[in-house]
XYZ file of C-alpha atoms in Angstrom:
326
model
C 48.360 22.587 -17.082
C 47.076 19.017 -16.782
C 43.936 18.669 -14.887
C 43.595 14.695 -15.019
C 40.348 13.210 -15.397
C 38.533 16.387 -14.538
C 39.350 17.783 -17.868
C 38.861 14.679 -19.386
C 34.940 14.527 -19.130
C 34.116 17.580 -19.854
C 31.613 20.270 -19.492
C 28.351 18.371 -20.669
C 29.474 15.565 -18.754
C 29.385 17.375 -15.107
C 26.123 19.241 -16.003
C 24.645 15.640 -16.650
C 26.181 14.865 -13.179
C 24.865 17.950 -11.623
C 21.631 17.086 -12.772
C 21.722 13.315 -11.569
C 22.895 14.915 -8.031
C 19.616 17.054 -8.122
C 17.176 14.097 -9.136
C 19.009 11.853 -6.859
C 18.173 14.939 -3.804
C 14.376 15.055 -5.073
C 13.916 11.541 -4.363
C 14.691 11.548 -1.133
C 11.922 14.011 -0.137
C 8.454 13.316 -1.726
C 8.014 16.055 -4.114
C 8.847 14.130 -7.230
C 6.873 10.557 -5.918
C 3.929 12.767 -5.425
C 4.455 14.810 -8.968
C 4.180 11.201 -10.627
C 1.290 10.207 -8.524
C -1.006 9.433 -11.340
C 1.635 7.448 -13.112
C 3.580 5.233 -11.247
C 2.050 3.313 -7.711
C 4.996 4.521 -5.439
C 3.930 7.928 -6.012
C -0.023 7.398 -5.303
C 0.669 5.312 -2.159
C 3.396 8.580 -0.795
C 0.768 10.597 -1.534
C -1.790 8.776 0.322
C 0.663 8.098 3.551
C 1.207 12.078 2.747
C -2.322 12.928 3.148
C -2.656 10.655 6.291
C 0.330 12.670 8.102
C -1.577 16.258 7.733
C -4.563 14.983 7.906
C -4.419 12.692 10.497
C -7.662 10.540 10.807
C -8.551 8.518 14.005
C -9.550 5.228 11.605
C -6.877 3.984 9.047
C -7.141 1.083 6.913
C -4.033 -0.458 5.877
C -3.721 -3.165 3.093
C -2.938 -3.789 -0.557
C -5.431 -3.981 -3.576
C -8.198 -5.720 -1.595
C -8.417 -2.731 0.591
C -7.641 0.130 -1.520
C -10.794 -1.192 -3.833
C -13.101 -2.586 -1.181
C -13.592 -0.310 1.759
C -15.347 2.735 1.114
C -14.151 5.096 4.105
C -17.927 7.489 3.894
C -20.262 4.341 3.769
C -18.295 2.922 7.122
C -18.847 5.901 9.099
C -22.452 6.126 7.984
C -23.504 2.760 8.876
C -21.194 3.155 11.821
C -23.714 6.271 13.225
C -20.988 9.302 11.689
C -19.698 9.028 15.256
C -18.294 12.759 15.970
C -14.795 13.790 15.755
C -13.882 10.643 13.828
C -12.320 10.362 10.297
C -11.611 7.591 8.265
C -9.033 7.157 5.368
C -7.852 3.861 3.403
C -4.641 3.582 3.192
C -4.522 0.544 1.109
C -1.950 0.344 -1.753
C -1.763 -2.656 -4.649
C 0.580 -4.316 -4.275
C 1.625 -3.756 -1.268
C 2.900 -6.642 1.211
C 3.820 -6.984 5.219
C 7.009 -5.661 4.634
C 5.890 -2.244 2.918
C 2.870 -1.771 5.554
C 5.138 -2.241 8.370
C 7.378 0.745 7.037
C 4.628 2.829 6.654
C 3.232 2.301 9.465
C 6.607 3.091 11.487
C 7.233 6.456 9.681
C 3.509 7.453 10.161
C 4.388 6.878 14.103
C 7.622 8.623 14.133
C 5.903 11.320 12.391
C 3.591 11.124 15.832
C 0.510 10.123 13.588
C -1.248 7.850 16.202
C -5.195 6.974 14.865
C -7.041 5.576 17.553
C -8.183 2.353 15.309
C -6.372 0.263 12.442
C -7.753 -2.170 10.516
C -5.370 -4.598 9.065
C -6.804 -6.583 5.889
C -5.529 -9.730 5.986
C -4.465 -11.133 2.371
C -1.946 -14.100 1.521
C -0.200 -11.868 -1.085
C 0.235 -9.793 1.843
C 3.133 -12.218 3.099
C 4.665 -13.019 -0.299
C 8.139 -11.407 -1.286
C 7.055 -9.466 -4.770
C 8.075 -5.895 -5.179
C 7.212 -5.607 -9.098
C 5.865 -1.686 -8.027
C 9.143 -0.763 -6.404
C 7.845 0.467 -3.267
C 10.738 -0.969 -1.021
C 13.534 1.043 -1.782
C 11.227 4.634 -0.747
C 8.839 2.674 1.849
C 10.059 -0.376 3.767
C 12.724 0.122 6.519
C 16.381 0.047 5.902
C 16.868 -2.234 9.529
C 14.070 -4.341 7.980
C 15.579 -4.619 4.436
C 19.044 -5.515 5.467
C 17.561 -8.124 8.232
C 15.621 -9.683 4.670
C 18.521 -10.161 2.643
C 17.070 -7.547 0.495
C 20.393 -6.072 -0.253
C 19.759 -4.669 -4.130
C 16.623 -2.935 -2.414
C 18.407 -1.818 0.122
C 21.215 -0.010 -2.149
C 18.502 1.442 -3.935
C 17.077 3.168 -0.710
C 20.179 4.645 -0.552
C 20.605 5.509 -4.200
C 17.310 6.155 -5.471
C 17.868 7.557 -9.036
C 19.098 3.416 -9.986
C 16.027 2.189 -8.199
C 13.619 4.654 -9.581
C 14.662 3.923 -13.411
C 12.121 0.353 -12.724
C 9.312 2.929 -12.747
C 10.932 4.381 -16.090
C 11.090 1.489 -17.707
C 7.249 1.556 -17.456
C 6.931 4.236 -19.772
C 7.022 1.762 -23.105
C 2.954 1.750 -22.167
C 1.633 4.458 -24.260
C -0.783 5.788 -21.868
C 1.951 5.496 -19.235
C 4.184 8.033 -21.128
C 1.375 10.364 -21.972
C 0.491 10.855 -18.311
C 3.942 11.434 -17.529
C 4.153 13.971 -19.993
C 1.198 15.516 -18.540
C 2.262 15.024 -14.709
C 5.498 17.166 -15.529
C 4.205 20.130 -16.963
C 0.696 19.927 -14.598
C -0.508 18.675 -11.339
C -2.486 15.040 -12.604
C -4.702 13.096 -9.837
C -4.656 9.512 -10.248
C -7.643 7.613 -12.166
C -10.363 6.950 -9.267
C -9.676 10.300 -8.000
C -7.043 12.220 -5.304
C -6.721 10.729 -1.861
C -8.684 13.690 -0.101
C -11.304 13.038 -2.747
C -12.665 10.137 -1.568
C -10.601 9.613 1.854
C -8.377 7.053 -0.206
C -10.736 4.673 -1.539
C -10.413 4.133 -5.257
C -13.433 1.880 -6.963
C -12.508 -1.309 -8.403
C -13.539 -1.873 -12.005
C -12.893 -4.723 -14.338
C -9.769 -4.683 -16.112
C -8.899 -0.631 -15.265
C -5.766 -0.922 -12.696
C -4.379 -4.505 -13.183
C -3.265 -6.002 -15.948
C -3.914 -9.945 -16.924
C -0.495 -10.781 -15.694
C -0.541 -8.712 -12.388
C -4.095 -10.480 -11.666
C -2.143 -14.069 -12.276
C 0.620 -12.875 -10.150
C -1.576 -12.084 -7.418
C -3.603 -15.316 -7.414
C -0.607 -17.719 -7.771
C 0.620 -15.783 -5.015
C -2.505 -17.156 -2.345
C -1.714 -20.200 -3.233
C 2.259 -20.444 -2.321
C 3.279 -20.773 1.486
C 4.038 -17.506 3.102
C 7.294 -15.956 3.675
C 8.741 -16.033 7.143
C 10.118 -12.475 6.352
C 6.652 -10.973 5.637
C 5.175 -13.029 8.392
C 7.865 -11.487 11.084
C 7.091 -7.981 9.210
C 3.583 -8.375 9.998
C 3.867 -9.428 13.637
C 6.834 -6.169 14.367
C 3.344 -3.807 12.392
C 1.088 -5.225 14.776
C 3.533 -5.516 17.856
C 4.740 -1.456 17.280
C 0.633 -0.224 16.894
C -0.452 -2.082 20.098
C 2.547 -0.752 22.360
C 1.496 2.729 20.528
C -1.891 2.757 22.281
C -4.032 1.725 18.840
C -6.603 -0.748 18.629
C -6.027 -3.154 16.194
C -8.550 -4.697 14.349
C -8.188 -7.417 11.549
C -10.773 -8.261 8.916
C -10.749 -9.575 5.128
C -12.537 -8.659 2.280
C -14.789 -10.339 0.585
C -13.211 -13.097 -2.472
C -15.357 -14.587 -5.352
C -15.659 -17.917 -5.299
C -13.479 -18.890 -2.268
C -13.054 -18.231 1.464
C -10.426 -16.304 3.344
C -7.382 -18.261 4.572
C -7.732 -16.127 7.923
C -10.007 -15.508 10.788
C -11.894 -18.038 13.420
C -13.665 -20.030 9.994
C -10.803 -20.355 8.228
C -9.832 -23.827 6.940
C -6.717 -25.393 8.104
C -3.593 -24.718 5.734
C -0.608 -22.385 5.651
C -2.031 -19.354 6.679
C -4.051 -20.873 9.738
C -1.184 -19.864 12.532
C -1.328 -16.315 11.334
C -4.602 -14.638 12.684
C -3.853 -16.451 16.596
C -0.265 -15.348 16.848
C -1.244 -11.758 15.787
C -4.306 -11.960 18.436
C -1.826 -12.852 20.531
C -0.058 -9.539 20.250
C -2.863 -7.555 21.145
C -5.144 -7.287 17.330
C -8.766 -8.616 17.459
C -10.675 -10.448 14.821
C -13.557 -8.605 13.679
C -16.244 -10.686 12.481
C -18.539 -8.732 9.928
C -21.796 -9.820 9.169
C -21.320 -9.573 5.282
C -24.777 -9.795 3.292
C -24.693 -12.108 0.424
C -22.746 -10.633 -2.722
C -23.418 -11.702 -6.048
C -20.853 -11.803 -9.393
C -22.121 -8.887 -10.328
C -20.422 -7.242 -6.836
C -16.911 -8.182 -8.053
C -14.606 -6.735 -10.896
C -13.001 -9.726 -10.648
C -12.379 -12.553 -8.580
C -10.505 -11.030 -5.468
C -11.613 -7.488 -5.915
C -15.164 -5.688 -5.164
C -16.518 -2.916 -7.686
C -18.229 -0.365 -6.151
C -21.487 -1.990 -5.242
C -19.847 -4.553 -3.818
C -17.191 -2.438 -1.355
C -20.224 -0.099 -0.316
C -22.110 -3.387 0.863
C -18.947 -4.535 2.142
C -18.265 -1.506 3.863
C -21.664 -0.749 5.694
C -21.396 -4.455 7.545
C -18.159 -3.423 8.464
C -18.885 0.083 9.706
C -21.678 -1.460 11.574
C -19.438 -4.060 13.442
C -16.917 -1.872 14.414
C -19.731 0.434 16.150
C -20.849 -2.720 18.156
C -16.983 -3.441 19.130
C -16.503 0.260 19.592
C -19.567 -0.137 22.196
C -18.212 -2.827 24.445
């Protein structure tokens, strides 16, 4: 009896499917994402926005590299009086851009996670199209993809095994594949630590989490106009957290050697529409006193170390009391 192609591909070949099928099921939940969590980005920052719906803190900060390295969440609410009740968590993820934090921040409120406070970092590579860490197929928003012309992300939302293999393909890096290896047979927390650990802030050191190229990437990219797709991104995050009842608050970390294209001081260029037209949705600017920081402050020229995002952090805790108190 002729089965057709059924026959035809044989036993081996429908266990391989079976076994796609799986994987392809898995990564549409977050149990694999979090497995690889101290391997590939996608998985830290779903374990992060997976900490943040259990745990549920009343003071997020949401950002890319800039935040995830320069706001230490236990040195704001120190300097900020350890006000009762509240809890703070940084939510920042490298690499991350408008798009990507206006996802998150829409499953986080769908999810009914509704923190009293947010504090948006401003960055220009926040409203740059670059998606080199593959976070919009499993984070961004399908509405928001297709509206972007992002139509190869948006096919891999849908089938994630295809758009999952760019994280693969980062496994030529030796240590890469070695903490794969050890992710699949163990539970492995990220370098800088897990995000209960310390609340999600990871401490920026020279050369550790970004490569020469990334660094270039990320500099060429404050220099280049912004998107209008990452620009309407950011104005639908900060429209959909107002009309949820949270105060919005917008700041920018300290840079080496330049100042930020945003807030009242900011010199006239690209970026200077961008901090009024979110005010006018409802965020705030809030100015922080930031003490002088020397070289020795940065591990490298748009990222604190330690020192530097503890410093950082205390003038910011401290100005969001005094805002908190009007």
């Amino acid at each position: 009896m002729n089965r057709g192609w059924t026959a035809a591909l044989g036993p081996a070949a429908w266990i391989a499917l079976a076994l796609l099928a799986c994987f392809e099921l898995a990564l549409h939940s977050d149990a694999v994402l979090q497995r690889y969590r101290a391997v590939f980005a996608v998985g830290r920052a779903t374990d992060k926005i997976d900490f943040v719906e259990h745990a549920r803190p009343s003071l997020l900060v949401l950002g890319n590299s800039r935040a995830d390295n320069g706001i230490a969440p236990d040195a704001l609410l120190a300097a900020a009086g350890s006000p009762s009740g509240v809890r703070a968590f940084n939510l920042g993820m490298p690499g991350a851009n408008a798009l990507v934090l206006h996802g998150v921040a829409d499953r986080l409120l769908e999810e009914g996670v509704r923190p009293s406070n947010v504090l948006i970092t401003l960055d220009e590579t926040l409203f740059q199209h670059e998606d080199s860490l593959g976070y919009y197929g499993f984070l961004a928003e399908r509405d928001a993809l297709l509206d972007g012309g992002f139509h190869a992300e948006l096919f891999g939302s849908l089938l994630r095994t295809w758009y999952y293999s760019g994280n693969l393909r980062q496994l030529r890096e030796p240590d890469k594949l070695l903490r794969f290896a050890e992710a699949t047979v163990g539970e492995v927390e990220p370098v800088g630590g897990s995000a209960a650990q310390n609340m999600g802030y990871r401490a920026g050191f020279k050369g550790r989490f970004q490569n020469r190229e990334q660094l270039m990437a990320q500099e060429a990219g404050t220099r280049a106009p912004p998107d209008p797709r990452m620009v309407d991104a950011m104005h639908k995050l900060v429209d959909r957290l107002v009309k949820a009842g949270v105060r919005v608050h917008l700041i920018a970390t300290p840079l080496f050697g330049r100042e930020s294209a945003f807030g009242p001081g900011a010199a006239p260029g690209p970026y200077a529409s961008v901090t009024p037209a979110l005010e006018a949705l409802g965020a705030r600017w809030l100015r922080v006193d930031v003490p002088a920081l020397e070289p020795e402050h940065f591990a490298d020229p748009g990222h604190l170390n330690d020192g530097g995002a503890r410093l950082y952090s205390a003038a910011l805790g401290d100005a969001w009391r005094k805002d908190a108190a009007r």
